[in-house]
Amino acid sequence: MIKIVPDPPHPNSLHALEDTLIQAADYVLCALTVAHQSALLLPRTPGSIMMLTIMHELETARALVDTALTQVQRFDEPSKPTLH
């Protein structure tokens, strides 16, 4: 039988997702640093245009990973009671 409503996420799965997003952000930052240094070292080569494109794509990927990480961290925070 197929479940219509999925099971809620396991409490530890959010921490695993958060760890994965942090690791992905680190890899993107490292790749962005290498692309930036390559563009600085070889500014007049045809490959420099490609490096600038790669840097733009990596900056966009980094922003997406940071947004996802923020959402996971916000979801993981305990809800605060509302004061009336």
CSV table of C-alpha atoms in Angstrom, one decimal:
chain,number,residue,atom,x,y,z
A,1,MET,CA,0.0,0.0,0.0
A,2,ILE,CA,1.3,3.4,-0.9
A,3,LYS,CA,1.3,6.1,1.8
A,4,ILE,CA,-0.6,9.2,0.9
A,5,VAL,CA,1.1,11.3,3.6
A,6,PRO,CA,4.8,10.8,4.1
A,7,ASP,CA,6.4,10.2,7.5
A,8,PRO,CA,7.7,13.4,9.2
A,9,PRO,CA,11.5,13.8,8.9
A,10,HIS,CA,13.6,12.1,11.5
A,11,PRO,CA,15.0,14.7,13.9
A,12,ASN,CA,18.6,13.7,13.0
A,13,SER,CA,18.0,14.0,9.3
A,14,LEU,CA,17.9,17.8,9.6
A,15,HIS,CA,21.3,17.8,11.2
A,16,ALA,CA,22.6,15.5,8.4
A,17,LEU,CA,21.2,17.9,5.8
A,18,GLU,CA,22.7,20.8,7.6
A,19,ASP,CA,26.1,19.1,7.6
A,20,THR,CA,25.8,18.3,3.9
A,21,LEU,CA,24.9,21.9,3.1
A,22,ILE,CA,27.8,23.2,5.1
A,23,GLN,CA,30.2,20.8,3.4
A,24,ALA,CA,28.8,21.8,0.0
A,25,ALA,CA,29.2,25.5,0.9
A,26,ASP,CA,32.9,24.8,1.7
A,27,TYR,CA,33.5,23.1,-1.6
A,28,VAL,CA,31.9,25.9,-3.5
A,29,LEU,CA,34.0,28.5,-1.6
A,30,CYS,CA,37.2,26.5,-2.4
A,31,ALA,CA,36.2,26.2,-6.1
A,32,LEU,CA,35.4,29.9,-6.2
A,33,THR,CA,38.7,30.8,-4.7
A,34,VAL,CA,40.6,28.7,-7.3
A,35,ALA,CA,38.6,30.2,-10.2
A,36,HIS,CA,39.3,33.7,-8.8
A,37,GLN,CA,43.0,33.1,-8.5
A,38,SER,CA,43.2,31.6,-12.0
A,39,ALA,CA,41.5,34.6,-13.5
A,40,LEU,CA,43.9,36.9,-11.6
A,41,LEU,CA,47.0,35.0,-12.7
A,42,LEU,CA,46.0,34.8,-16.4
A,43,PRO,CA,43.9,37.9,-17.1
A,44,ARG,CA,44.6,38.1,-20.9
A,45,THR,CA,43.9,34.6,-21.9
A,46,PRO,CA,40.8,33.2,-23.7
A,47,GLY,CA,40.3,31.0,-20.6
A,48,SER,CA,39.8,34.0,-18.4
A,49,ILE,CA,36.4,34.6,-19.9
A,50,MET,CA,35.5,31.1,-18.9
A,51,MET,CA,36.9,31.6,-15.4
A,52,LEU,CA,34.7,34.7,-15.0
A,53,THR,CA,31.7,32.7,-16.1
A,54,ILE,CA,32.6,29.9,-13.7
A,55,MET,CA,33.0,32.4,-10.9
A,56,HIS,CA,29.5,33.8,-11.6
A,57,GLU,CA,27.9,30.4,-11.6
A,58,LEU,CA,29.8,29.4,-8.3
A,59,GLU,CA,28.6,32.6,-6.6
A,60,THR,CA,25.0,31.8,-7.6
A,61,ALA,CA,25.4,28.2,-6.3
A,62,ARG,CA,26.9,29.5,-3.1
A,63,ALA,CA,24.0,31.9,-2.6
A,64,LEU,CA,21.6,29.0,-3.1
A,65,VAL,CA,23.4,26.8,-0.7
A,66,ASP,CA,23.5,29.6,1.9
A,67,THR,CA,19.8,30.1,1.5
A,68,ALA,CA,19.0,26.4,1.9
A,69,LEU,CA,21.3,26.3,5.0
A,70,THR,CA,19.5,29.3,6.5
A,71,GLN,CA,16.1,27.6,5.9
A,72,VAL,CA,17.3,24.4,7.5
A,73,GLN,CA,18.7,26.2,10.5
A,74,ARG,CA,15.5,28.2,10.9
A,75,PHE,CA,13.4,25.1,10.7
A,76,ASP,CA,15.5,23.3,13.3
A,77,GLU,CA,15.2,26.1,15.9
A,78,PRO,CA,12.7,25.4,18.6
A,79,SER,CA,9.6,27.6,18.2
A,80,LYS,CA,9.3,30.4,20.7
A,81,PRO,CA,6.1,30.8,22.6
A,82,THR,CA,3.9,33.7,21.4
A,83,LEU,CA,3.3,36.4,24.1
A,84,HIS,CA,-0.2,37.8,24.0
